[in-house]
Amino acid sequence: MAFLVGIAAAPAAAQHMPPANPNYTPAPPKEGYSYPDCYCTDSQGKRVEVGQHACLHIGGREIWALCDWSVNVTTWRHREGESCPTS
């Protein structure tokens, strides 16, 4: 439940975040090491890769969010005014 509370509180702070860099590629790991398989999980439990968007259903609202990095963990970023795509 703490995860959802953090997401609900994030939109106000996320307005001041710079956009994610889609051209970012991490440095190769040292010989004999590898990076962990990092990703986000949407509100239905589906895997979302870093750099991809997903429509999250939180507290009766739909939020269009980006799976991104914050320091060394994955996180969802949402900007006010962006909404889930409709068909």
PDB file of N, CA and C in Angstrom:
ATOM      1  N   MET A   1       0.823  -1.188   0.000  1.00  0.00           N
ATOM      2  CA  MET A   1       0.000   0.000   0.000  1.00  0.00           C
ATOM      3  C   MET A   1       0.870   1.255   0.000  1.00  0.00           C
ATOM      4  N   ALA A   2       2.039   1.196   0.620  1.00  0.00           N
ATOM      5  CA  ALA A   2       2.919   2.367   0.657  1.00  0.00           C
ATOM      6  C   ALA A   2       3.336   2.771  -0.742  1.00  0.00           C
ATOM      7  N   PHE A   3       3.491   1.795  -1.632  1.00  0.00           N
ATOM      8  CA  PHE A   3       3.854   2.095  -3.022  1.00  0.00           C
ATOM      9  C   PHE A   3       2.794   2.969  -3.669  1.00  0.00           C
ATOM     10  N   LEU A   4       1.528   2.626  -3.494  1.00  0.00           N
ATOM     11  CA  LEU A   4       0.456   3.402  -4.103  1.00  0.00           C
ATOM     12  C   LEU A   4       0.360   4.793  -3.493  1.00  0.00           C
ATOM     13  N   VAL A   5       0.611   4.909  -2.217  1.00  0.00           N
ATOM     14  CA  VAL A   5       0.579   6.215  -1.575  1.00  0.00           C
ATOM     15  C   VAL A   5       1.680   7.087  -2.158  1.00  0.00           C
ATOM     16  N   GLY A   6       2.867   6.524  -2.379  1.00  0.00           N
ATOM     17  CA  GLY A   6       3.972   7.270  -2.958  1.00  0.00           C
ATOM     18  C   GLY A   6       3.650   7.749  -4.361  1.00  0.00           C
ATOM     19  N   ILE A   7       2.977   6.924  -5.135  1.00  0.00           N
ATOM     20  CA  ILE A   7       2.599   7.312  -6.499  1.00  0.00           C
ATOM     21  C   ILE A   7       1.567   8.432  -6.448  1.00  0.00           C
ATOM     22  N   ALA A   8       0.605   8.328  -5.547  1.00  0.00           N
ATOM     23  CA  ALA A   8      -0.444   9.340  -5.472  1.00  0.00           C
ATOM     24  C   ALA A   8       0.136  10.694  -5.079  1.00  0.00           C
ATOM     25  N   ALA A   9       1.192  10.690  -4.290  1.00  0.00           N
ATOM     26  CA  ALA A   9       1.788  11.946  -3.857  1.00  0.00           C
ATOM     27  C   ALA A   9       2.791  12.486  -4.863  1.00  0.00           C
ATOM     28  N   ALA A  10       3.226  11.672  -5.815  1.00  0.00           N
ATOM     29  CA  ALA A  10       4.287  12.047  -6.743  1.00  0.00           C
ATOM     30  C   ALA A  10       3.925  13.125  -7.765  1.00  0.00           C
ATOM     31  N   PRO A  11       2.684  13.245  -8.268  1.00  0.00           N
ATOM     32  CA  PRO A  11       2.444  14.196  -9.348  1.00  0.00           C
ATOM     33  C   PRO A  11       2.888  15.624  -9.076  1.00  0.00           C
ATOM     34  N   ALA A  12       2.699  16.138  -7.888  1.00  0.00           N
ATOM     35  CA  ALA A  12       3.098  17.518  -7.612  1.00  0.00           C
ATOM     36  C   ALA A  12       4.611  17.662  -7.703  1.00  0.00           C
ATOM     37  N   ALA A  13       5.348  16.713  -7.183  1.00  0.00           N
ATOM     38  CA  ALA A  13       6.806  16.788  -7.231  1.00  0.00           C
ATOM     39  C   ALA A  13       7.324  16.504  -8.638  1.00  0.00           C
ATOM     40  N   ALA A  14       6.646  15.644  -9.390  1.00  0.00           N
ATOM     41  CA  ALA A  14       7.121  15.246 -10.710  1.00  0.00           C
ATOM     42  C   ALA A  14       7.080  16.390 -11.712  1.00  0.00           C
ATOM     43  N   GLN A  15       6.323  17.436 -11.455  1.00  0.00           N
ATOM     44  CA  GLN A  15       6.258  18.561 -12.384  1.00  0.00           C
ATOM     45  C   GLN A  15       7.622  19.198 -12.576  1.00  0.00           C
ATOM     46  N   HIS A  16       8.476  19.118 -11.592  1.00  0.00           N
ATOM     47  CA  HIS A  16       9.765  19.779 -11.644  1.00  0.00           C
ATOM     48  C   HIS A  16      10.879  18.848 -12.089  1.00  0.00           C
ATOM     49  N   MET A  17      10.542  17.620 -12.461  1.00  0.00           N
ATOM     50  CA  MET A  17      11.546  16.657 -12.878  1.00  0.00           C
ATOM     51  C   MET A  17      11.880  16.856 -14.348  1.00  0.00           C
ATOM     52  N   PRO A  18      13.152  16.753 -14.723  1.00  0.00           N
ATOM     53  CA  PRO A  18      13.489  16.850 -16.137  1.00  0.00           C
ATOM     54  C   PRO A  18      12.982  15.613 -16.873  1.00  0.00           C
ATOM     55  N   PRO A  19      12.769  15.710 -18.188  1.00  0.00           N
ATOM     56  CA  PRO A  19      12.305  14.544 -18.921  1.00  0.00           C
ATOM     57  C   PRO A  19      13.364  13.452 -18.928  1.00  0.00           C
ATOM     58  N   ALA A  20      12.915  12.227 -19.037  1.00  0.00           N
ATOM     59  CA  ALA A  20      13.839  11.102 -19.096  1.00  0.00           C
ATOM     60  C   ALA A  20      14.645  11.188 -20.386  1.00  0.00           C
ATOM     61  N   ASN A  21      15.869  10.732 -20.350  1.00  0.00           N
ATOM     62  CA  ASN A  21      16.716  10.743 -21.532  1.00  0.00           C
ATOM     63  C   ASN A  21      16.573   9.413 -22.255  1.00  0.00           C
ATOM     64  N   PRO A  22      15.852   9.387 -23.399  1.00  0.00           N
ATOM     65  CA  PRO A  22      15.657   8.120 -24.106  1.00  0.00           C
ATOM     66  C   PRO A  22      16.942   7.609 -24.750  1.00  0.00           C
ATOM     67  N   ASN A  23      17.970   8.448 -24.820  1.00  0.00           N
ATOM     68  CA  ASN A  23      19.239   8.044 -25.430  1.00  0.00           C
ATOM     69  C   ASN A  23      20.253   7.528 -24.419  1.00  0.00           C
ATOM     70  N   TYR A  24      19.852   7.448 -23.149  1.00  0.00           N
ATOM     71  CA  TYR A  24      20.781   7.011 -22.098  1.00  0.00           C
ATOM     72  C   TYR A  24      21.070   5.520 -22.220  1.00  0.00           C
ATOM     73  N   THR A  25      22.333   5.195 -22.189  1.00  0.00           N
ATOM     74  CA  THR A  25      22.771   3.804 -22.154  1.00  0.00           C
ATOM     75  C   THR A  25      23.785   3.690 -21.032  1.00  0.00           C
ATOM     76  N   PRO A  26      23.563   2.802 -20.063  1.00  0.00           N
ATOM     77  CA  PRO A  26      24.525   2.698 -18.965  1.00  0.00           C
ATOM     78  C   PRO A  26      25.860   2.149 -19.467  1.00  0.00           C
ATOM     79  N   ALA A  27      26.907   2.452 -18.722  1.00  0.00           N
ATOM     80  CA  ALA A  27      28.224   1.925 -19.056  1.00  0.00           C
ATOM     81  C   ALA A  27      28.200   0.402 -18.952  1.00  0.00           C
ATOM     82  N   PRO A  28      29.023  -0.290 -19.728  1.00  0.00           N
ATOM     83  CA  PRO A  28      29.037  -1.753 -19.616  1.00  0.00           C
ATOM     84  C   PRO A  28      29.520  -2.174 -18.228  1.00  0.00           C
ATOM     85  N   PRO A  29      28.975  -3.280 -17.723  1.00  0.00           N
ATOM     86  CA  PRO A  29      29.407  -3.733 -16.392  1.00  0.00           C
ATOM     87  C   PRO A  29      30.852  -4.238 -16.444  1.00  0.00           C
ATOM     88  N   LYS A  30      31.477  -4.273 -15.287  1.00  0.00           N
ATOM     89  CA  LYS A  30      32.837  -4.797 -15.206  1.00  0.00           C
ATOM     90  C   LYS A  30      32.842  -6.269 -15.602  1.00  0.00           C
ATOM     91  N   GLU A  31      33.978  -6.731 -16.048  1.00  0.00           N
ATOM     92  CA  GLU A  31      34.114  -8.128 -16.460  1.00  0.00           C
ATOM     93  C   GLU A  31      33.743  -9.056 -15.304  1.00  0.00           C
ATOM     94  N   GLY A  32      32.898 -10.025 -15.592  1.00  0.00           N
ATOM     95  CA  GLY A  32      32.461 -10.981 -14.585  1.00  0.00           C
ATOM     96  C   GLY A  32      31.220 -10.552 -13.821  1.00  0.00           C
ATOM     97  N   TYR A  33      30.715  -9.343 -14.096  1.00  0.00           N
ATOM     98  CA  TYR A  33      29.528  -8.822 -13.415  1.00  0.00           C
ATOM     99  C   TYR A  33      28.435  -8.535 -14.442  1.00  0.00           C
ATOM    100  N   SER A  34      27.217  -8.363 -13.972  1.00  0.00           N
ATOM    101  CA  SER A  34      26.120  -7.981 -14.858  1.00  0.00           C
ATOM    102  C   SER A  34      25.158  -7.088 -14.088  1.00  0.00           C
ATOM    103  N   TYR A  35      24.387  -6.306 -14.833  1.00  0.00           N
ATOM    104  CA  TYR A  35      23.379  -5.467 -14.203  1.00  0.00           C
ATOM    105  C   TYR A  35      22.145  -6.304 -13.892  1.00  0.00           C
ATOM    106  N   PRO A  36      21.430  -5.967 -12.807  1.00  0.00           N
ATOM    107  CA  PRO A  36      20.181  -6.691 -12.531  1.00  0.00           C
ATOM    108  C   PRO A  36      19.139  -6.350 -13.591  1.00  0.00           C
ATOM    109  N   ASP A  37      18.180  -7.231 -13.754  1.00  0.00           N
ATOM    110  CA  ASP A  37      17.092  -7.038 -14.708  1.00  0.00           C
ATOM    111  C   ASP A  37      16.079  -6.086 -14.062  1.00  0.00           C
ATOM    112  N   CYS A  38      16.150  -4.788 -14.381  1.00  0.00           N
ATOM    113  CA  CYS A  38      15.311  -3.782 -13.732  1.00  0.00           C
ATOM    114  C   CYS A  38      14.149  -3.367 -14.628  1.00  0.00           C
ATOM    115  N   TYR A  39      12.986  -3.177 -14.031  1.00  0.00           N
ATOM    116  CA  TYR A  39      11.774  -2.804 -14.752  1.00  0.00           C
ATOM    117  C   TYR A  39      10.752  -2.297 -13.746  1.00  0.00           C
ATOM    118  N   CYS A  40       9.651  -1.744 -14.228  1.00  0.00           N
ATOM    119  CA  CYS A  40       8.536  -1.326 -13.376  1.00  0.00           C
ATOM    120  C   CYS A  40       7.404  -2.338 -13.524  1.00  0.00           C
ATOM    121  N   THR A  41       6.474  -2.309 -12.620  1.00  0.00           N
ATOM    122  CA  THR A  41       5.286  -3.157 -12.695  1.00  0.00           C
ATOM    123  C   THR A  41       4.069  -2.255 -12.647  1.00  0.00           C
ATOM    124  N   ASP A  42       3.141  -2.418 -13.627  1.00  0.00           N
ATOM    125  CA  ASP A  42       1.954  -1.557 -13.660  1.00  0.00           C
ATOM    126  C   ASP A  42       0.912  -2.034 -12.659  1.00  0.00           C
ATOM    127  N   SER A  43      -0.217  -1.350 -12.601  1.00  0.00           N
ATOM    128  CA  SER A  43      -1.234  -1.661 -11.597  1.00  0.00           C
ATOM    129  C   SER A  43      -1.950  -2.983 -11.842  1.00  0.00           C
ATOM    130  N   GLN A  44      -1.733  -3.602 -13.017  1.00  0.00           N
ATOM    131  CA  GLN A  44      -2.284  -4.932 -13.286  1.00  0.00           C
ATOM    132  C   GLN A  44      -1.226  -6.022 -13.110  1.00  0.00           C
ATOM    133  N   GLY A  45      -0.025  -5.629 -12.699  1.00  0.00           N
ATOM    134  CA  GLY A  45       1.048  -6.587 -12.469  1.00  0.00           C
ATOM    135  C   GLY A  45       1.871  -6.908 -13.703  1.00  0.00           C
ATOM    136  N   LYS A  46       1.676  -6.168 -14.785  1.00  0.00           N
ATOM    137  CA  LYS A  46       2.437  -6.415 -16.013  1.00  0.00           C
ATOM    138  C   LYS A  46       3.774  -5.684 -15.969  1.00  0.00           C
ATOM    139  N   ARG A  47       4.760  -6.292 -16.585  1.00  0.00           N
ATOM    140  CA  ARG A  47       6.104  -5.724 -16.651  1.00  0.00           C
ATOM    141  C   ARG A  47       6.139  -4.561 -17.647  1.00  0.00           C
ATOM    142  N   VAL A  48       6.779  -3.459 -17.258  1.00  0.00           N
ATOM    143  CA  VAL A  48       6.965  -2.295 -18.126  1.00  0.00           C
ATOM    144  C   VAL A  48       8.458  -1.957 -18.093  1.00  0.00           C
ATOM    145  N   GLU A  49       9.075  -1.907 -19.264  1.00  0.00           N
ATOM    146  CA  GLU A  49      10.510  -1.647 -19.354  1.00  0.00           C
ATOM    147  C   GLU A  49      10.816  -0.179 -19.040  1.00  0.00           C
ATOM    148  N   VAL A  50      12.006   0.078 -18.543  1.00  0.00           N
ATOM    149  CA  VAL A  50      12.460   1.441 -18.276  1.00  0.00           C
ATOM    150  C   VAL A  50      12.413   2.221 -19.597  1.00  0.00           C
ATOM    151  N   GLY A  51      11.807   3.405 -19.551  1.00  0.00           N
ATOM    152  CA  GLY A  51      11.674   4.235 -20.742  1.00  0.00           C
ATOM    153  C   GLY A  51      10.328   4.097 -21.433  1.00  0.00           C
ATOM    154  N   GLN A  52       9.503   3.135 -21.001  1.00  0.00           N
ATOM    155  CA  GLN A  52       8.180   2.953 -21.588  1.00  0.00           C
ATOM    156  C   GLN A  52       7.108   3.571 -20.689  1.00  0.00           C
ATOM    157  N   HIS A  53       5.993   3.960 -21.308  1.00  0.00           N
ATOM    158  CA  HIS A  53       4.846   4.513 -20.580  1.00  0.00           C
ATOM    159  C   HIS A  53       3.806   3.433 -20.339  1.00  0.00           C
ATOM    160  N   ALA A  54       2.975   3.659 -19.330  1.00  0.00           N
ATOM    161  CA  ALA A  54       1.852   2.771 -19.038  1.00  0.00           C
ATOM    162  C   ALA A  54       0.738   3.588 -18.401  1.00  0.00           C
ATOM    163  N   CYS A  55      -0.488   3.117 -18.568  1.00  0.00           N
ATOM    164  CA  CYS A  55      -1.637   3.741 -17.939  1.00  0.00           C
ATOM    165  C   CYS A  55      -1.867   3.026 -16.605  1.00  0.00           C
ATOM    166  N   LEU A  56      -1.678   3.744 -15.504  1.00  0.00           N
ATOM    167  CA  LEU A  56      -1.847   3.170 -14.174  1.00  0.00           C
ATOM    168  C   LEU A  56      -3.226   3.530 -13.639  1.00  0.00           C
ATOM    169  N   HIS A  57      -3.885   2.586 -12.995  1.00  0.00           N
ATOM    170  CA  HIS A  57      -5.199   2.799 -12.387  1.00  0.00           C
ATOM    171  C   HIS A  57      -4.986   2.854 -10.878  1.00  0.00           C
ATOM    172  N   ILE A  58      -5.084   4.068 -10.326  1.00  0.00           N
ATOM    173  CA  ILE A  58      -4.783   4.277  -8.906  1.00  0.00           C
ATOM    174  C   ILE A  58      -5.890   5.109  -8.281  1.00  0.00           C
ATOM    175  N   GLY A  59      -6.513   4.572  -7.256  1.00  0.00           N
ATOM    176  CA  GLY A  59      -7.534   5.310  -6.517  1.00  0.00           C
ATOM    177  C   GLY A  59      -8.668   5.830  -7.381  1.00  0.00           C
ATOM    178  N   GLY A  60      -9.105   5.049  -8.367  1.00  0.00           N
ATOM    179  CA  GLY A  60     -10.196   5.452  -9.234  1.00  0.00           C
ATOM    180  C   GLY A  60      -9.780   6.421 -10.332  1.00  0.00           C
ATOM    181  N   ARG A  61      -8.495   6.720 -10.431  1.00  0.00           N
ATOM    182  CA  ARG A  61      -7.994   7.616 -11.486  1.00  0.00           C
ATOM    183  C   ARG A  61      -7.108   6.839 -12.444  1.00  0.00           C
ATOM    184  N   GLU A  62      -6.980   7.367 -13.662  1.00  0.00           N
ATOM    185  CA  GLU A  62      -6.034   6.824 -14.624  1.00  0.00           C
ATOM    186  C   GLU A  62      -4.876   7.807 -14.741  1.00  0.00           C
ATOM    187  N   ILE A  63      -3.665   7.299 -14.645  1.00  0.00           N
ATOM    188  CA  ILE A  63      -2.475   8.136 -14.708  1.00  0.00           C
ATOM    189  C   ILE A  63      -1.557   7.598 -15.786  1.00  0.00           C
ATOM    190  N   TRP A  64      -1.164   8.447 -16.740  1.00  0.00           N
ATOM    191  CA  TRP A  64      -0.212   8.078 -17.787  1.00  0.00           C
ATOM    192  C   TRP A  64       1.174   8.350 -17.211  1.00  0.00           C
ATOM    193  N   ALA A  65       1.977   7.309 -17.017  1.00  0.00           N
ATOM    194  CA  ALA A  65       3.246   7.466 -16.320  1.00  0.00           C
ATOM    195  C   ALA A  65       4.386   6.802 -17.086  1.00  0.00           C
ATOM    196  N   LEU A  66       5.586   7.283 -16.830  1.00  0.00           N
ATOM    197  CA  LEU A  66       6.806   6.781 -17.446  1.00  0.00           C
ATOM    198  C   LEU A  66       7.579   5.964 -16.423  1.00  0.00           C
ATOM    199  N   CYS A  67       8.010   4.778 -16.821  1.00  0.00           N
ATOM    200  CA  CYS A  67       8.910   3.971 -15.990  1.00  0.00           C
ATOM    201  C   CYS A  67      10.297   4.570 -16.167  1.00  0.00           C
ATOM    202  N   ASP A  68      10.899   5.033 -15.074  1.00  0.00           N
ATOM    203  CA  ASP A  68      12.164   5.757 -15.153  1.00  0.00           C
ATOM    204  C   ASP A  68      13.046   5.401 -13.966  1.00  0.00           C
ATOM    205  N   TRP A  69      14.230   5.974 -13.926  1.00  0.00           N
ATOM    206  CA  TRP A  69      15.174   5.778 -12.832  1.00  0.00           C
ATOM    207  C   TRP A  69      15.146   6.960 -11.881  1.00  0.00           C
ATOM    208  N   SER A  70      15.335   6.680 -10.603  1.00  0.00           N
ATOM    209  CA  SER A  70      15.557   7.710  -9.595  1.00  0.00           C
ATOM    210  C   SER A  70      16.683   7.195  -8.711  1.00  0.00           C
ATOM    211  N   VAL A  71      17.808   7.832  -8.768  1.00  0.00           N
ATOM    212  CA  VAL A  71      19.036   7.411  -8.102  1.00  0.00           C
ATOM    213  C   VAL A  71      19.399   6.016  -8.613  1.00  0.00           C
ATOM    214  N   ASN A  72      19.080   4.958  -7.898  1.00  0.00           N
ATOM    215  CA  ASN A  72      19.430   3.613  -8.359  1.00  0.00           C
ATOM    216  C   ASN A  72      18.240   2.651  -8.319  1.00  0.00           C
ATOM    217  N   VAL A  73      17.028   3.186  -8.346  1.00  0.00           N
ATOM    218  CA  VAL A  73      15.829   2.343  -8.362  1.00  0.00           C
ATOM    219  C   VAL A  73      14.872   2.820  -9.454  1.00  0.00           C
ATOM    220  N   THR A  74      14.021   1.921  -9.922  1.00  0.00           N
ATOM    221  CA  THR A  74      13.018   2.321 -10.901  1.00  0.00           C
ATOM    222  C   THR A  74      11.852   2.995 -10.187  1.00  0.00           C
ATOM    223  N   THR A  75      11.204   3.911 -10.890  1.00  0.00           N
ATOM    224  CA  THR A  75      10.084   4.654 -10.317  1.00  0.00           C
ATOM    225  C   THR A  75       9.142   5.086 -11.429  1.00  0.00           C
ATOM    226  N   TRP A  76       7.924   5.417 -11.091  1.00  0.00           N
ATOM    227  CA  TRP A  76       6.955   5.951 -12.049  1.00  0.00           C
ATOM    228  C   TRP A  76       7.002   7.467 -11.999  1.00  0.00           C
ATOM    229  N   ARG A  77       7.032   8.111 -13.146  1.00  0.00           N
ATOM    230  CA  ARG A  77       6.996   9.578 -13.232  1.00  0.00           C
ATOM    231  C   ARG A  77       5.740   9.989 -13.987  1.00  0.00           C
ATOM    232  N   HIS A  78       5.025  10.955 -13.418  1.00  0.00           N
ATOM    233  CA  HIS A  78       3.775  11.461 -14.012  1.00  0.00           C
ATOM    234  C   HIS A  78       3.846  12.971 -14.068  1.00  0.00           C
ATOM    235  N   ARG A  79       3.370  13.537 -15.151  1.00  0.00           N
ATOM    236  CA  ARG A  79       3.309  14.993 -15.270  1.00  0.00           C
ATOM    237  C   ARG A  79       1.849  15.400 -15.355  1.00  0.00           C
ATOM    238  N   GLU A  80       1.503  16.429 -14.617  1.00  0.00           N
ATOM    239  CA  GLU A  80       0.136  16.948 -14.675  1.00  0.00           C
ATOM    240  C   GLU A  80      -0.197  17.328 -16.114  1.00  0.00           C
ATOM    241  N   GLY A  81      -1.416  17.058 -16.507  1.00  0.00           N
ATOM    242  CA  GLY A  81      -1.875  17.410 -17.847  1.00  0.00           C
ATOM    243  C   GLY A  81      -1.743  16.271 -18.839  1.00  0.00           C
ATOM    244  N   GLU A  82      -0.957  15.257 -18.538  1.00  0.00           N
ATOM    245  CA  GLU A  82      -0.850  14.108 -19.438  1.00  0.00           C
ATOM    246  C   GLU A  82      -1.880  13.074 -18.985  1.00  0.00           C
ATOM    247  N   SER A  83      -2.593  12.507 -19.952  1.00  0.00           N
ATOM    248  CA  SER A  83      -3.593  11.508 -19.610  1.00  0.00           C
ATOM    249  C   SER A  83      -3.399  10.257 -20.452  1.00  0.00           C
ATOM    250  N   CYS A  84      -4.040   9.175 -20.039  1.00  0.00           N
ATOM    251  CA  CYS A  84      -3.923   7.905 -20.750  1.00  0.00           C
ATOM    252  C   CYS A  84      -4.490   8.059 -22.160  1.00  0.00           C
ATOM    253  N   PRO A  85      -3.841   7.466 -23.149  1.00  0.00           N
ATOM    254  CA  PRO A  85      -4.355   7.538 -24.510  1.00  0.00           C
ATOM    255  C   PRO A  85      -5.696   6.815 -24.627  1.00  0.00           C
ATOM    256  N   THR A  86      -6.544   7.310 -25.479  1.00  0.00           N
ATOM    257  CA  THR A  86      -7.838   6.666 -25.730  1.00  0.00           C
ATOM    258  C   THR A  86      -7.909   6.295 -27.197  1.00  0.00           C
ATOM    259  N   SER A  87      -8.693   5.276 -27.490  1.00  0.00           N
ATOM    260  CA  SER A  87      -8.806   4.867 -28.899  1.00  0.00           C
ATOM    261  C   SER A  87     -10.148   5.236 -29.479  1.00  0.00           C
TER     262      SER A  87
END
